[in-house]
Short mmCIF file of C-alpha atoms and ligand atoms in Angstrom, two decimals:
data_model
loop_
_atom_site.label_atom_id
_atom_site.label_comp_id
_atom_site.label_asym_id
_atom_site.label_seq_id
_atom_site.Cartn_x
_atom_site.Cartn_y
_atom_site.Cartn_z
CA MET A 1 139.44 -120.88 29.22
CA SER A 2 139.63 -122.80 32.57
CA LYS A 3 141.37 -126.03 33.51
CA TYR A 4 138.14 -127.15 35.04
CA TRP A 5 136.18 -126.93 31.92
CA SER A 6 135.22 -130.27 30.01
CA PRO A 7 136.43 -130.46 26.27
CA LEU A 8 132.86 -129.65 25.39
CA THR A 9 132.73 -126.51 27.39
CA ALA A 10 135.81 -125.35 25.93
CA SER A 11 134.62 -125.89 22.44
CA LEU A 12 131.56 -124.05 22.69
CA GLU A 13 130.69 -120.77 20.92
CA PRO A 14 127.72 -119.48 22.88
CA TYR A 15 124.94 -117.39 21.43
CA VAL A 16 125.32 -113.43 22.03
CA PRO A 17 121.83 -112.05 22.66
CA GLY A 18 120.82 -108.58 21.91
CA GLU A 19 121.89 -106.23 24.76
CA GLN A 20 119.54 -105.44 27.70
CA PRO A 21 121.26 -102.38 28.94
CA LYS A 22 120.86 -101.00 32.50
CA ASP A 23 122.82 -97.93 32.05
CA LYS A 24 119.94 -95.71 30.85
CA ARG A 25 116.57 -95.97 29.31
CA TYR A 26 116.67 -96.73 25.51
CA ILE A 27 114.14 -97.20 22.85
CA LYS A 28 114.64 -100.95 22.43
CA LEU A 29 114.39 -101.99 18.86
CA ASN A 30 116.95 -104.69 19.21
CA THR A 31 115.46 -107.82 20.37
CA ASN A 32 112.24 -108.12 18.47
CA GLU A 33 110.27 -107.88 21.71
CA SER A 34 106.47 -106.59 21.52
CA PRO A 35 106.28 -103.02 22.33
CA TYR A 36 102.85 -103.82 23.93
CA PRO A 37 102.05 -105.20 27.22
CA PRO A 38 100.77 -108.74 27.48
CA SER A 39 97.02 -109.32 27.57
CA ALA A 40 95.53 -108.26 30.96
CA LYS A 41 93.90 -111.68 31.11
CA VAL A 42 97.36 -113.14 31.09
CA LEU A 43 98.51 -110.89 33.97
CA GLU A 44 95.41 -111.79 35.93
CA ALA A 45 95.88 -115.47 35.47
CA ILE A 46 99.37 -115.36 36.50
CA ASN A 47 98.45 -113.42 39.57
CA GLY A 48 95.92 -116.08 40.42
CA ALA A 49 98.67 -118.61 40.31
CA VAL A 50 100.66 -116.73 42.97
CA ASN A 51 99.72 -118.71 45.86
CA GLU A 52 100.77 -121.44 48.41
CA ASP A 53 100.47 -124.09 45.50
CA LEU A 54 103.88 -122.88 44.52
CA ARG A 55 105.37 -125.27 47.13
CA LEU A 56 104.04 -128.00 44.64
CA TYR A 57 105.94 -129.14 41.52
CA PRO A 58 104.19 -128.02 38.44
CA ASP A 59 102.41 -130.64 36.04
CA PRO A 60 105.30 -132.33 34.28
CA ASN A 61 102.97 -133.16 31.48
CA CYS A 62 101.58 -129.60 31.10
CA GLU A 63 98.31 -131.18 30.30
CA ALA A 64 96.11 -128.06 30.51
CA LEU A 65 98.44 -126.11 28.25
CA ILE A 66 98.94 -128.93 25.82
CA GLU A 67 95.12 -129.12 25.68
CA ALA A 68 94.68 -125.43 25.03
CA ALA A 69 97.41 -125.23 22.35
CA SER A 70 96.41 -128.39 20.44
CA ALA A 71 92.71 -127.23 20.50
CA TYR A 72 93.60 -123.68 19.36
CA TYR A 73 95.26 -125.17 16.15
CA GLY A 74 92.92 -128.02 15.64
CA LEU A 75 95.42 -130.67 16.49
CA SER A 76 95.56 -133.51 19.14
CA PRO A 77 97.42 -133.35 22.22
CA GLU A 78 99.61 -136.09 20.89
CA GLN A 79 100.75 -133.82 18.11
CA THR A 80 101.77 -131.07 20.66
CA PHE A 81 104.69 -130.21 22.68
CA VAL A 82 105.40 -127.35 24.99
CA GLY A 83 108.76 -126.00 26.30
CA ASN A 84 110.56 -123.19 28.17
CA GLY A 85 110.84 -120.97 25.14
CA SER A 86 111.28 -122.15 21.66
CA ASP A 87 115.06 -122.00 22.04
CA GLU A 88 114.67 -124.88 24.50
CA ILE A 89 112.51 -126.72 21.96
CA LEU A 90 115.10 -126.16 19.27
CA ALA A 91 117.69 -127.54 21.69
CA PHE A 92 115.59 -130.77 22.28
CA ALA A 93 114.77 -131.08 18.53
CA PHE A 94 118.54 -130.92 17.54
CA ALA A 95 119.22 -133.78 19.96
CA ALA A 96 116.09 -135.84 19.13
CA PHE A 97 116.33 -135.72 15.33
CA PHE A 98 119.73 -135.03 13.98
CA ASP A 99 122.38 -137.55 13.59
CA PRO A 100 126.03 -136.12 14.29
CA LYS A 101 127.24 -138.37 11.38
CA LYS A 102 125.10 -136.39 8.83
CA PRO A 103 125.23 -132.62 8.06
CA LEU A 104 122.28 -130.36 9.11
CA MET A 105 121.16 -128.17 6.28
CA PHE A 106 120.29 -124.47 7.09
CA ALA A 107 120.89 -121.13 5.47
CA ASP A 108 124.22 -119.24 5.71
CA ILE A 109 122.20 -116.07 7.05
CA THR A 110 119.60 -117.28 9.45
CA TYR A 111 119.01 -117.40 13.23
CA SER A 112 122.36 -117.67 14.78
CA PHE A 113 121.35 -120.11 17.58
CA TYR A 114 121.31 -122.96 15.11
CA LYS A 115 125.00 -122.73 14.72
CA VAL A 116 125.48 -122.61 18.42
CA TYR A 117 123.29 -125.72 18.94
CA ALA A 118 124.99 -127.57 15.91
CA LYS A 119 128.25 -126.99 17.72
CA PHE A 120 126.94 -128.13 21.05
CA TYR A 121 125.60 -131.51 19.55
CA GLY A 122 128.58 -132.06 17.43
CA LEU A 123 126.70 -131.54 14.05
CA GLU A 124 128.25 -130.27 11.01
CA PRO A 125 126.32 -127.58 9.39
CA GLN A 126 125.60 -127.70 5.58
CA LEU A 127 125.18 -123.96 4.76
CA ILE A 128 123.06 -122.96 2.02
CA SER A 129 123.72 -119.48 0.75
CA LEU A 130 120.62 -117.13 0.47
CA ASP A 131 120.22 -115.72 -3.19
CA ASP A 132 121.35 -112.25 -4.16
CA GLU A 133 118.17 -110.71 -2.85
CA LEU A 134 118.61 -112.59 0.66
CA GLY A 135 115.87 -114.97 -0.31
CA ILE A 136 115.76 -118.64 0.57
CA PRO A 137 117.02 -120.71 -2.58
CA LEU A 138 114.36 -123.41 -2.26
CA ASP A 139 116.03 -125.57 -5.03
CA GLN A 140 119.19 -125.90 -2.93
CA PHE A 141 117.48 -127.30 -0.06
CA HIS A 142 117.77 -130.90 -0.93
CA GLY A 143 120.50 -133.47 -1.47
CA ASP A 144 121.74 -136.84 -0.43
CA GLY A 145 123.17 -137.57 2.92
CA HIS A 146 122.16 -134.71 4.87
CA GLY A 147 120.54 -135.44 8.11
CA GLY A 148 117.82 -132.80 8.44
CA VAL A 149 116.91 -129.28 7.60
CA ILE A 150 115.93 -126.20 9.78
CA ILE A 151 114.62 -122.99 8.45
CA PRO A 152 112.85 -120.00 10.15
CA ASN A 153 109.75 -118.76 8.33
CA PRO A 154 109.88 -115.79 8.09
CA ASN A 155 113.64 -116.06 7.97
CA ALA A 156 115.61 -114.03 10.60
CA PRO A 157 117.16 -111.55 10.28
CA THR A 158 116.03 -110.95 6.62
CA ALA A 159 112.30 -111.11 7.47
CA GLU A 160 111.49 -112.62 4.12
CA LEU A 161 108.63 -115.16 4.05
CA LEU A 162 108.14 -118.49 2.29
CA SER A 163 104.57 -119.54 1.07
CA LEU A 164 102.93 -122.60 2.32
CA GLU A 165 103.39 -123.95 -1.19
CA ALA A 166 107.02 -123.49 -0.83
CA ILE A 167 107.21 -125.05 2.52
CA ARG A 168 105.39 -128.12 0.82
CA THR A 169 108.05 -128.24 -1.88
CA LEU A 170 110.77 -128.13 0.82
CA LEU A 171 108.99 -131.22 2.45
CA GLU A 172 108.66 -132.97 -0.85
CA GLN A 173 112.36 -132.57 -1.36
CA ASN A 174 113.17 -133.96 1.94
CA ARG A 175 110.98 -136.92 2.63
CA ASP A 176 113.47 -139.02 4.67
CA VAL A 177 114.62 -136.36 7.23
CA VAL A 178 113.06 -134.11 9.81
CA VAL A 179 112.23 -130.64 8.44
CA VAL A 180 111.93 -128.09 11.27
CA ILE A 181 110.06 -124.81 10.45
CA ASP A 182 110.84 -122.20 13.10
CA GLU A 183 107.72 -119.97 13.08
CA ALA A 184 108.74 -117.43 15.89
CA TYR A 185 107.31 -114.57 13.49
CA ILE A 186 104.64 -116.38 11.52
CA ASP A 187 101.79 -114.42 13.31
CA PHE A 188 102.88 -111.21 11.64
CA GLY A 189 101.59 -111.96 8.10
CA GLY A 190 102.52 -115.60 7.38
CA GLU A 191 100.63 -118.83 6.78
CA SER A 192 101.52 -121.48 9.43
CA ALA A 193 102.90 -124.83 8.09
CA ILE A 194 100.82 -126.53 10.91
CA ALA A 195 98.39 -127.06 8.08
CA LEU A 196 100.86 -129.52 6.48
CA ILE A 197 101.38 -131.71 9.60
CA GLY A 198 98.64 -134.24 8.60
CA ASP A 199 100.40 -134.77 5.28
CA TYR A 200 104.11 -135.01 6.46
CA ASP A 201 105.15 -136.98 9.60
CA ASN A 202 108.65 -135.55 9.37
CA LEU A 203 107.41 -131.86 9.72
CA LEU A 204 108.10 -130.18 13.07
CA VAL A 205 106.60 -126.72 13.60
CA ILE A 206 108.07 -124.60 16.37
CA GLN A 207 106.11 -121.39 17.67
CA THR A 208 106.63 -119.25 20.65
CA LEU A 209 104.69 -116.67 22.74
CA SER A 210 107.58 -114.42 22.94
CA LYS A 211 107.10 -112.21 19.93
CA SER A 212 103.39 -112.02 18.79
CA ARG A 213 101.88 -112.59 22.20
CA ALA A 214 104.13 -110.12 24.04
CA LEU A 215 105.39 -112.67 26.49
CA ALA A 216 109.24 -112.91 25.92
CA GLY A 217 109.67 -112.98 29.73
CA LEU A 218 107.35 -115.78 30.30
CA ARG A 219 109.41 -118.41 28.38
CA VAL A 220 106.92 -120.45 26.62
CA GLY A 221 107.12 -122.22 23.24
CA PHE A 222 105.30 -124.89 21.28
CA ALA A 223 106.12 -127.64 18.77
CA PHE A 224 103.63 -129.35 16.64
CA GLY A 225 104.16 -132.61 14.56
CA SER A 226 103.37 -136.06 14.11
CA PRO A 227 103.00 -138.20 17.39
CA GLU A 228 106.37 -140.00 16.79
CA LEU A 229 108.26 -136.60 16.68
CA ILE A 230 106.45 -135.28 19.68
CA ASP A 231 107.36 -138.67 21.41
CA GLY A 232 110.99 -137.89 20.48
CA LEU A 233 110.89 -134.63 22.07
CA ASN A 234 109.42 -136.00 25.20
CA ARG A 235 112.13 -138.71 25.58
CA ILE A 236 114.77 -135.92 25.39
CA LYS A 237 112.81 -133.56 27.97
CA ASN A 238 112.35 -136.52 30.34
CA SER A 239 115.96 -137.36 30.10
CA PHE A 240 116.99 -133.76 30.99
CA ASN A 241 114.49 -131.89 33.01
CA SER A 242 110.77 -133.09 33.55
CA TYR A 243 109.64 -129.54 34.87
CA THR A 244 110.60 -127.07 32.19
CA LEU A 245 107.57 -124.97 32.56
CA ASP A 246 106.77 -123.51 36.00
CA ARG A 247 103.22 -123.06 37.48
CA LEU A 248 102.94 -119.31 36.54
CA ALA A 249 103.98 -119.90 32.94
CA LEU A 250 101.68 -122.75 32.50
CA ARG A 251 98.68 -120.56 33.65
CA GLY A 252 99.66 -117.52 31.87
CA ALA A 253 100.26 -119.41 28.56
CA VAL A 254 96.81 -120.77 28.60
CA ALA A 255 95.24 -117.49 29.19
CA ALA A 256 97.27 -115.96 26.31
CA LEU A 257 95.87 -118.51 23.92
CA GLN A 258 92.29 -117.60 25.12
CA ASP A 259 92.49 -113.91 24.45
CA GLU A 260 92.40 -113.99 20.74
CA GLU A 261 90.93 -110.37 20.42
CA TYR A 262 93.92 -108.70 22.14
CA PHE A 263 96.38 -110.90 20.27
CA LYS A 264 94.73 -109.82 17.02
CA GLN A 265 94.73 -106.25 18.17
CA ILE A 266 98.41 -106.01 18.92
CA THR A 267 99.65 -107.95 15.93
CA ASP A 268 97.53 -105.82 13.66
CA LYS A 269 99.00 -102.66 15.13
CA VAL A 270 102.59 -103.95 14.75
CA ILE A 271 101.80 -104.79 11.03
CA ALA A 272 100.34 -101.32 10.33
CA THR A 273 103.46 -99.64 11.80
CA ARG A 274 105.77 -101.89 10.08
CA GLU A 275 104.22 -101.10 6.57
CA ARG A 276 104.23 -97.48 7.46
CA VAL A 277 107.89 -97.27 8.49
CA ALA A 278 109.04 -99.40 5.62
CA GLU A 279 107.57 -97.16 3.22
CA GLN A 280 109.25 -94.11 4.75
CA LEU A 281 112.57 -95.70 4.91
CA ARG A 282 112.23 -96.62 1.22
CA GLY A 283 111.47 -93.01 0.64
CA LEU A 284 114.87 -92.19 2.46
CA GLY A 285 116.66 -94.43 -0.03
CA PHE A 286 116.93 -97.51 2.30
CA ARG A 287 116.68 -100.90 0.82
CA VAL A 288 114.13 -102.68 2.88
CA THR A 289 113.43 -106.35 2.59
CA ASN A 290 109.74 -107.35 2.18
CA SER A 291 109.16 -108.05 5.94
CA LYS A 292 106.48 -110.38 7.12
CA ALA A 293 108.01 -110.27 10.64
CA ASN A 294 107.88 -107.81 13.57
CA PHE A 295 111.22 -106.15 12.39
CA LEU A 296 112.75 -104.62 9.33
CA PHE A 297 115.99 -105.34 7.77
CA ILE A 298 117.38 -102.36 6.09
CA SER A 299 120.54 -101.04 4.30
CA HIS A 300 121.63 -97.88 2.75
CA ASP A 301 124.34 -97.60 0.02
CA ASP A 302 125.66 -94.23 1.16
CA PHE A 303 125.73 -94.87 4.97
CA ALA A 304 127.44 -97.58 6.84
CA ALA A 305 125.13 -99.67 8.89
CA LYS A 306 127.75 -99.84 11.68
CA ASP A 307 128.03 -95.96 11.83
CA LEU A 308 124.20 -95.63 11.93
CA PHE A 309 123.93 -98.28 14.71
CA LEU A 310 126.56 -96.44 16.86
CA ALA A 311 124.95 -93.00 16.20
CA LEU A 312 121.49 -94.32 16.96
CA ARG A 313 122.65 -96.02 20.23
CA GLU A 314 124.41 -92.66 21.21
CA ARG A 315 120.87 -91.06 20.84
CA GLY A 316 119.21 -93.68 22.90
CA VAL A 317 117.76 -96.05 20.31
CA LEU A 318 119.09 -99.48 20.07
CA VAL A 319 118.76 -101.64 16.93
CA ARG A 320 120.72 -104.61 15.97
CA TYR A 321 123.88 -104.78 13.89
CA PHE A 322 125.55 -107.97 12.79
CA ALA A 323 129.32 -107.94 11.98
CA GLN A 324 128.87 -110.83 9.58
CA PRO A 325 129.63 -111.37 5.88
CA ARG A 326 127.02 -110.30 3.47
CA ILE A 327 124.97 -108.56 6.01
CA ASP A 328 127.54 -106.28 7.71
CA ASN A 329 125.77 -103.30 6.01
CA TYR A 330 122.33 -103.97 7.39
CA LEU A 331 120.49 -103.21 10.46
CA ARG A 332 117.69 -105.25 12.07
CA VAL A 333 115.13 -102.71 13.52
CA SER A 334 112.39 -104.13 15.60
CA ILE A 335 108.91 -102.57 15.26
CA GLY A 336 108.13 -100.58 18.31
CA THR A 337 105.13 -98.24 19.02
CA ASP A 338 104.33 -95.62 16.54
CA ASP A 339 105.77 -92.99 18.86
CA GLU A 340 109.06 -94.99 19.06
CA MET A 341 109.39 -95.47 15.40
CA ASP A 342 108.74 -91.89 14.75
CA THR A 343 111.81 -91.06 16.97
CA PHE A 344 113.88 -93.75 15.14
CA LEU A 345 112.69 -92.08 11.93
CA LYS A 346 113.54 -88.59 12.92
CA LEU A 347 117.00 -89.51 14.25
CA THR A 348 117.65 -91.50 11.02
CA LYS A 349 116.66 -88.64 8.82
CA GLU A 350 118.99 -86.33 10.75
CA MET A 351 121.70 -88.73 10.31
CA ILE A 352 121.58 -89.14 6.56
CA GLY A 353 120.89 -85.33 6.21
CA HIS A 354 117.14 -85.38 5.23
CA SER A 355 115.58 -83.16 7.80
C1 PLP B 1 113.21 -115.10 19.13
C2 PLP B 1 113.30 -116.37 18.23
C3 PLP B 1 113.40 -117.75 18.90
C4 PLP B 1 113.38 -117.81 20.40
O1 PLP B 1 112.02 -117.62 20.92
P1 PLP B 1 111.91 -117.99 22.52
O2 PLP B 1 110.55 -118.62 22.37
O3 PLP B 1 111.86 -116.68 23.05
O4 PLP B 1 113.04 -118.79 23.00
C5 PLP B 1 113.54 -118.81 18.13
N1 PLP B 1 113.68 -118.73 16.82
C6 PLP B 1 113.57 -117.56 16.08
C7 PLP B 1 113.90 -117.44 14.65
C8 PLP B 1 113.48 -116.45 16.94
O5 PLP B 1 113.74 -115.19 16.27
#
């Protein structure tokens, strides 16, 4: 607390990202990054942009990238927005579409940044409890007087996926407010709600290059929706910072969307590793949610998640532990390479006495 802080600053509860330790080399299974490098074509494109043009501002309208992203999904540029990571787009969306006089509906267990942004914008959360199996109770996501809905699909950190039909039901139940579907993990086995944009002008779908395209360090995200929603995002962006994407990010992101073959290759690998590791963990007595993401959400009745987390950390493997009601006996484990996951499995077996 400082006497120089505004009341807003003093009231905030900032998001705490997964640790990025510098003290030693860990196997990092704690922030859902890709274990694989970005496409070589992306690195080449970024290198090609390292030149004296950096003295010039980047294109504030991000035309080339918007063109590439809209064409990739069969949409028009008027239905497409790009931002400095999907977190930035979420921040813009909260400001653009949600009214502080009405509560914002989201799950009690979900991406923790939603609560942080709600606080920042003075929005009251209307929390919907996940069911006993940690699934999204679709029938609870409606009502009178709420100002919007936000849901990650697959949900984080539970990794569970809603079908496209379920998303359609959600939209039918919420015709008069904006429904944001945060698809950070959709490429690992889900079906994108982008297919529904033509039918629902209140649907905003947010995606990112951070997870499935191995570009968390480049900071590029997308939003897709009706032209009026995209206009709303642009109004906020241009009242805040016109140059959210730099020249290197703009070039690298276009190249990422063009290398479909590499994208397919690394997502297929992550999915295959996920299925193999999930099966082995179940064999060890873990409850493993039905993950369609690049991480597993696991729990063991006989071993406290916090102890496993600390023991793994001690042995050089970082996973994520959330000291939060209902999920404080769970670990979120990002999918690494097969070698990394074998190390994780071996240590886990040792700890629970299954060697
Ligand atoms: C990782 C993640 C994001 C943020 O992604 P960036 O594009 O890197 O900002 C947004 N939503 C969810 C649910 C995530 O897990």
